[in-house]
Short mmCIF file of C-alpha atoms and ligand atoms in Angstrom, two decimals:
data_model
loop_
_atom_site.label_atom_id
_atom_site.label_comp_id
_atom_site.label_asym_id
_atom_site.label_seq_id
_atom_site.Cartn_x
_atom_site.Cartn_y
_atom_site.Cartn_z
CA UNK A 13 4.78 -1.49 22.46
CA UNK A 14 1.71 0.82 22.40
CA UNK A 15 -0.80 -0.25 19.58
CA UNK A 16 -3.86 1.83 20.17
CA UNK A 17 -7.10 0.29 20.45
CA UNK A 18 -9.62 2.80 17.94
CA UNK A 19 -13.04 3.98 19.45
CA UNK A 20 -15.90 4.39 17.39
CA UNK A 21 -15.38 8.14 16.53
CA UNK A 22 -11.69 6.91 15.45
CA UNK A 23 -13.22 4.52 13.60
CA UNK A 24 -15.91 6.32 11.84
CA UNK A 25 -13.21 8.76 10.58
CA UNK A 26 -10.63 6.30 9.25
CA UNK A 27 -13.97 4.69 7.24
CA UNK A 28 -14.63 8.06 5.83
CA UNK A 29 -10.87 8.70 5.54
CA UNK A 30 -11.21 5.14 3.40
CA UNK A 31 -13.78 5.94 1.51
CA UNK A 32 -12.77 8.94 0.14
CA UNK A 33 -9.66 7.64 -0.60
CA UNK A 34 -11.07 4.53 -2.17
CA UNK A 35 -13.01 6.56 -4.53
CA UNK A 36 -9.94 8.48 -5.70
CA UNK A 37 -8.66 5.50 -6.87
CA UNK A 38 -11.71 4.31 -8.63
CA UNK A 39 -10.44 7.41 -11.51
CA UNK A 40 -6.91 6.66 -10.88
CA UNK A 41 -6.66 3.73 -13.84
CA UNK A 42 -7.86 5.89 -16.64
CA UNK A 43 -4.94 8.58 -15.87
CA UNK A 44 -2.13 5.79 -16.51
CA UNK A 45 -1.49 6.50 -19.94
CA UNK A 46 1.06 6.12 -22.24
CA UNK A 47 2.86 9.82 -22.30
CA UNK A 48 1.38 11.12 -18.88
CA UNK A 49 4.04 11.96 -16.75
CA UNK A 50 3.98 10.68 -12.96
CA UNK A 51 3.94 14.10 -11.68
CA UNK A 52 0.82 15.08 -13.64
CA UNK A 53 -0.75 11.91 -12.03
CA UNK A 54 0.27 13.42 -8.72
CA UNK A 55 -1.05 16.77 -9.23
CA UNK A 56 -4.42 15.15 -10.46
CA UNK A 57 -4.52 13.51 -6.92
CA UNK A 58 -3.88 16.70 -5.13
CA UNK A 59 -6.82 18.35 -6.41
CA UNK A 60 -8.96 15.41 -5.86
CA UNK A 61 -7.60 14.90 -2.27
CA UNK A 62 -8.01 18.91 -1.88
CA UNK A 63 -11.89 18.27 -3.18
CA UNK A 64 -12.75 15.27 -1.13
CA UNK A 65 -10.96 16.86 1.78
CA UNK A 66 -8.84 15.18 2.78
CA UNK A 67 -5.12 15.87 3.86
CA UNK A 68 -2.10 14.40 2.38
CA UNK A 69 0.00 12.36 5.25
CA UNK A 70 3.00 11.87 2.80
CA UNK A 71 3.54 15.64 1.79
CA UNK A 72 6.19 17.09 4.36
CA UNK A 73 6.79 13.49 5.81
CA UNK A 74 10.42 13.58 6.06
CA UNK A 75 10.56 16.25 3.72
CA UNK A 76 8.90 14.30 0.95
CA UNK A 77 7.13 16.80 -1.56
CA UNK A 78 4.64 14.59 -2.96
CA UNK A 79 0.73 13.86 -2.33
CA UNK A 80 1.67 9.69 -3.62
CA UNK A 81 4.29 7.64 -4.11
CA UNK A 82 4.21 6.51 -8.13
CA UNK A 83 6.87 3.46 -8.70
CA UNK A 84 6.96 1.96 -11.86
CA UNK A 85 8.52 -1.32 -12.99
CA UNK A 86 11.15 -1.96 -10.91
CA UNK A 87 10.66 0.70 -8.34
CA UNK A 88 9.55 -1.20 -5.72
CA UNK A 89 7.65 1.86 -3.19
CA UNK A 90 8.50 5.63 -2.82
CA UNK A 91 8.37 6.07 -6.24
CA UNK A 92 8.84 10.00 -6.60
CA UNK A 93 6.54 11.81 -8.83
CA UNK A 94 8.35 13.35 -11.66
CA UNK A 95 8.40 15.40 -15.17
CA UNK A 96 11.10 13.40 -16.25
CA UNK A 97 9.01 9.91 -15.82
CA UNK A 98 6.89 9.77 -18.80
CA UNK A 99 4.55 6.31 -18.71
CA UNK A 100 5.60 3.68 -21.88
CA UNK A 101 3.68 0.73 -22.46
CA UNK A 102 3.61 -2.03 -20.95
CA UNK A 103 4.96 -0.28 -17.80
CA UNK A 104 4.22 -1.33 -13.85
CA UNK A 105 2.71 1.69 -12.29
CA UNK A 106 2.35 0.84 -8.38
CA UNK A 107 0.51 4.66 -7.12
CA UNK A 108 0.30 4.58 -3.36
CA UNK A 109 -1.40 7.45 -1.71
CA UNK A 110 -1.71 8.15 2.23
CA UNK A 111 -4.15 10.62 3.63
CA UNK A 112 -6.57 11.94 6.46
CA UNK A 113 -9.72 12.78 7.09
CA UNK A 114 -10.62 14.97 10.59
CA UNK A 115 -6.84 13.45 11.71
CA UNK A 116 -7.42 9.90 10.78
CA UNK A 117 -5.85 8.56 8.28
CA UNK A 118 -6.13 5.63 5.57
CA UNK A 119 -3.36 4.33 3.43
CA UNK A 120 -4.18 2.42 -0.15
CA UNK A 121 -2.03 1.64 -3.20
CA UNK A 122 -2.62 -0.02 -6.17
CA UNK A 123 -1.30 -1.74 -8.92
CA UNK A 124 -1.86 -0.43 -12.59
CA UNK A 125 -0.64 -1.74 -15.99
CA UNK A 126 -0.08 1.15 -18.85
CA UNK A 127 -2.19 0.03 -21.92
CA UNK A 128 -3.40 -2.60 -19.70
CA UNK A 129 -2.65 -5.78 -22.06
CA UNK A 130 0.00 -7.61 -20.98
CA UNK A 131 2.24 -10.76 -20.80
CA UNK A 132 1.64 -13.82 -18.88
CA UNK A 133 4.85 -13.21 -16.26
CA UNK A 134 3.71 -9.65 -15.52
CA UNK A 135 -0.39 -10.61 -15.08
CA UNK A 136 1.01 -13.60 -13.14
CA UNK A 137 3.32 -11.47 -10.40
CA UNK A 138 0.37 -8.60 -10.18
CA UNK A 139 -2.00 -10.99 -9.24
CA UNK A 140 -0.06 -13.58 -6.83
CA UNK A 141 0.65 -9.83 -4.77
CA UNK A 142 -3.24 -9.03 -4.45
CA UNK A 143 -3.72 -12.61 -3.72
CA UNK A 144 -1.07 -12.42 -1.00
CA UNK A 145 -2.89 -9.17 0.44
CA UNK A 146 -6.05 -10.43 1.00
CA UNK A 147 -4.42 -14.02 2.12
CA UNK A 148 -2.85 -11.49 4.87
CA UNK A 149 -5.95 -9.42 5.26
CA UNK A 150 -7.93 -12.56 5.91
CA UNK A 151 -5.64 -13.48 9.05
CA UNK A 152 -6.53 -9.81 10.79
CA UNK A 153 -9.05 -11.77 12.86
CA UNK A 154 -9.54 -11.57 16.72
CA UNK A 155 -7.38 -14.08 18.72
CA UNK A 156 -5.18 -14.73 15.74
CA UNK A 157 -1.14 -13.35 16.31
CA UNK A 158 0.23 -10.56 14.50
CA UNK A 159 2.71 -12.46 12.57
CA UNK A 160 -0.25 -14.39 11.15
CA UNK A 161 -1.19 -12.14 8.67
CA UNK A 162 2.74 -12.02 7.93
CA UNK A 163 3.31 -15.41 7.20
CA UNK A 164 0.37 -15.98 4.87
CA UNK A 165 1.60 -13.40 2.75
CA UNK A 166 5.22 -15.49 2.89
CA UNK A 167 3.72 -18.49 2.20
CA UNK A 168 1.23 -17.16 -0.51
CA UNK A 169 4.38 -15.47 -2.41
CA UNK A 170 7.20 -17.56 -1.76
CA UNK A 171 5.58 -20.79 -3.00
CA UNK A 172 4.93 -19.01 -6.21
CA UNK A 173 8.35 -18.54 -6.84
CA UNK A 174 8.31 -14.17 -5.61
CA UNK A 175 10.43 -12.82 -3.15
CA UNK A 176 9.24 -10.62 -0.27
CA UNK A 177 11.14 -7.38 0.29
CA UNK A 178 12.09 -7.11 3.32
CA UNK A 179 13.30 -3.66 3.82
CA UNK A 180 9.91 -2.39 3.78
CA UNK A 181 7.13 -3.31 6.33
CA UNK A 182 3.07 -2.32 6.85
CA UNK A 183 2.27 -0.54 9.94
CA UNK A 184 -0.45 0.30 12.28
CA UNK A 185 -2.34 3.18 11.54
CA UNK A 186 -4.69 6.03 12.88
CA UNK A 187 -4.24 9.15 14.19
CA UNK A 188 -0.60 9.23 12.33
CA UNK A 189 -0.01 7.25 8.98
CA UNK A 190 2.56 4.73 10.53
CA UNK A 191 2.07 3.67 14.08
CA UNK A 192 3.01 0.47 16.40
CA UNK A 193 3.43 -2.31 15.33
CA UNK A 194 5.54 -2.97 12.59
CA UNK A 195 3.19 -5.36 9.81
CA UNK A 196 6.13 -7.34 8.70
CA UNK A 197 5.58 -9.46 5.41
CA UNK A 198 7.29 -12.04 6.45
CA UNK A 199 7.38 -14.07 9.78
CA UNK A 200 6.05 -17.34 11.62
CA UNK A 201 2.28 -18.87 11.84
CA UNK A 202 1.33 -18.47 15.63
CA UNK A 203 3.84 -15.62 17.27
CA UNK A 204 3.53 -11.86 17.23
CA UNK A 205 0.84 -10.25 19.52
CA UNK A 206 -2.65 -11.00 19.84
CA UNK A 207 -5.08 -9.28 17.60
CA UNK A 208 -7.92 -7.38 19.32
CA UNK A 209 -11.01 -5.91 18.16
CA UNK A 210 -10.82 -1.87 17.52
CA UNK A 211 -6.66 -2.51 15.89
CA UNK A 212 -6.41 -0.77 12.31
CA UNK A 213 -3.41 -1.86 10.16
CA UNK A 214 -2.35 -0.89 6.73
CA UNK A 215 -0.97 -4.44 5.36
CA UNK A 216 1.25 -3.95 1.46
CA UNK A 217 3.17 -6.75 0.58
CA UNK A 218 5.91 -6.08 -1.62
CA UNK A 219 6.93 -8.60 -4.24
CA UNK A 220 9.77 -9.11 -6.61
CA UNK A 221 10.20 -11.60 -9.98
CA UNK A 222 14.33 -11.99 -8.67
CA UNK A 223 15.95 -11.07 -5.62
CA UNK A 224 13.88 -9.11 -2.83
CA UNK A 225 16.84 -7.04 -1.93
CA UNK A 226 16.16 -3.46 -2.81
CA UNK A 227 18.52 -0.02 -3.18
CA UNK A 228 17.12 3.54 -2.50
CA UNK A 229 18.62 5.63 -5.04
CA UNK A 230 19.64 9.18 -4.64
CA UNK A 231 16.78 11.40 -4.06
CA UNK A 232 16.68 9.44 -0.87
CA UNK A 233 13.66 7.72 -1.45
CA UNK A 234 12.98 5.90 -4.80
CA UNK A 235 13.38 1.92 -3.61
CA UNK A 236 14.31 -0.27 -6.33
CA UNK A 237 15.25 -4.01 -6.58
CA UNK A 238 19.05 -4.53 -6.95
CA UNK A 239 18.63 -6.77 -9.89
CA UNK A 240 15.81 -4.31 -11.82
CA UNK A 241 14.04 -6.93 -11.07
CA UNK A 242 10.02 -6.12 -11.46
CA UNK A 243 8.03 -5.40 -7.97
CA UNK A 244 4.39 -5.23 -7.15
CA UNK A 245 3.45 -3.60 -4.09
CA UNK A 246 0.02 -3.54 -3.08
CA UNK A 247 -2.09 -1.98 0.04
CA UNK A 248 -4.99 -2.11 1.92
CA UNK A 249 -6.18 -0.10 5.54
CA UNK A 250 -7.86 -2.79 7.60
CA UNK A 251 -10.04 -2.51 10.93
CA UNK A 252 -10.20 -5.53 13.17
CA UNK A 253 -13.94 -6.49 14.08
CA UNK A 254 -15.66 -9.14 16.40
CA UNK A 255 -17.04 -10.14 12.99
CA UNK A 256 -13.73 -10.64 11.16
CA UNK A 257 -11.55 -7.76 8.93
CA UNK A 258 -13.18 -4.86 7.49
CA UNK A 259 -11.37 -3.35 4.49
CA UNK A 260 -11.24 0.28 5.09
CA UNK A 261 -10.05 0.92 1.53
CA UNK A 262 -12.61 -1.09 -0.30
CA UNK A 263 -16.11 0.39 1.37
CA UNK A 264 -18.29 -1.46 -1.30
CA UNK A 265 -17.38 -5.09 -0.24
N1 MF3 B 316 1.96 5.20 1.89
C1 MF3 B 316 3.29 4.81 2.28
C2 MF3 B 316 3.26 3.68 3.25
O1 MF3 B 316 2.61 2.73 2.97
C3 MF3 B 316 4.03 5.92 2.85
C4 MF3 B 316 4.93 6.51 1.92
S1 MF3 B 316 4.77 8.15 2.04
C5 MF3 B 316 6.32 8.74 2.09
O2 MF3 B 316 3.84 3.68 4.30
F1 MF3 B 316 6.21 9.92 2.54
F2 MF3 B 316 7.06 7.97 2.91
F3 MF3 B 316 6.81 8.70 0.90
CO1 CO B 317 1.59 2.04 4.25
#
């Protein structure tokens, strides 16, 4: 296994590439609306991706047509934008966009409620999933193993009653949107690989309320649980620093 230490050029780009990305997002929430289709949110993002400059990493990926992934309620990831999904309230919207700036890339989704009131269960599953993420995110510290970060997000989620999917996994990142190693979101305290100082991950849990098995419907993409189950997925681009993580995709903090 090759996971590429990033240099500070490499670096400096996947911070802008963050940046940019992150402030996308900041407009994202007032597009979920009740009556927008997903596709229209997907367009919106191609002309702010187009204006911040930066390059979609998911359009042409496998043939995929789409600038984001936009997976709603029980969709789990790799949503696919679409007319025919029109937003109701009360939905899940999980909108998960991956993209580059000079070649490097960052990778960010988030997780949006449609008329943004909402019952206990639901608030409850959005926010054990962000918890889980930066429980992860926290581990990405030099000397620690790579299946560190994995099984605080277990732990966090599983002891909260959640399943993790397991189909799914985060990934290095850099130069291409999915690199070595595999970010699993599930493993065992103290094995995996050593982290080092200059490695760039994009960690996304992926939680369910039932079973974390998931089906990937016809279009060949669209993930969702087996039991229509609701799933959060959340995701962050992360550099490993001698002076702990540094959250690509949130440049204020
Ligand atoms: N951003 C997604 C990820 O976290 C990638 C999905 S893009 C698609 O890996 F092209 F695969 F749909
Ligand atoms: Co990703």
């Amino acid at each position: 296994m090759s996971v590429k230490i990033k240099n500070k050029q490499a670096i400096d780009k996947m911070r802008t590439a963050g940046l940019l990305l992150a402030s996308i997002f900041e407009d994202v929430e007032s597009l979920v609306k009740e009556g927008i289709s997903t596709l229209s949110i997907d367009t919106w993002i191609t002309e702010q991706l187009l204006k911040k400059g930066l390059i979609s990493q998911s359009k042409g990926y496998h043939g995929y047509q789409h600038v984001s992934c936009i997976s709603v309620n029980d969709v789990v990831v790799h949503g696919v934008p679409s007319n025919n999904v029109l937003l109701q309230k009360g939905d899940i919207v999980k909108v998960d966009v991956c993209a580059a700036w000079e070649g490097y890339c960052a990778d960010m989704a988030r997780c949006f409620i449609v008329g943004k009131k909402t019952d206990e269960r639901t608030a409850h599953i959005i926010a054990v999933a962000q918890q889980a993420l930066d429980l992860g995110i926290a581990q990405a510290v030099v000397g620690n193993r790579l299946f560190d970060i994995s099984a605080a997000i277990q732990n966090c989620v599983e002891k909260q009653g959640y399943g993790i999917v397991r189909d799914f996994a985060g990934h290095g990142i850099g130069k291409k949107m999915h690199e070595e190693p595999d970010v699993p979101n599930f493993g065992d305290f103290g094995t995996g690989m050593r982290l080092k100082s200059g490695m760039t991950f994009a960690i996304e849990p992926m939680i369910t309320q039932g079973s974390y098995e998931v089906q990937i419907d016809n279009d060949g993409w669209t993930a969702r649980t087996k039991d229509a189950s609701l799933a959060v997925h959340v995701e962050d681009t992360v550099l490993i620093t001698d002076n702990g993580p540094e959250i690509l995709t949130r440049p204020s903090k």
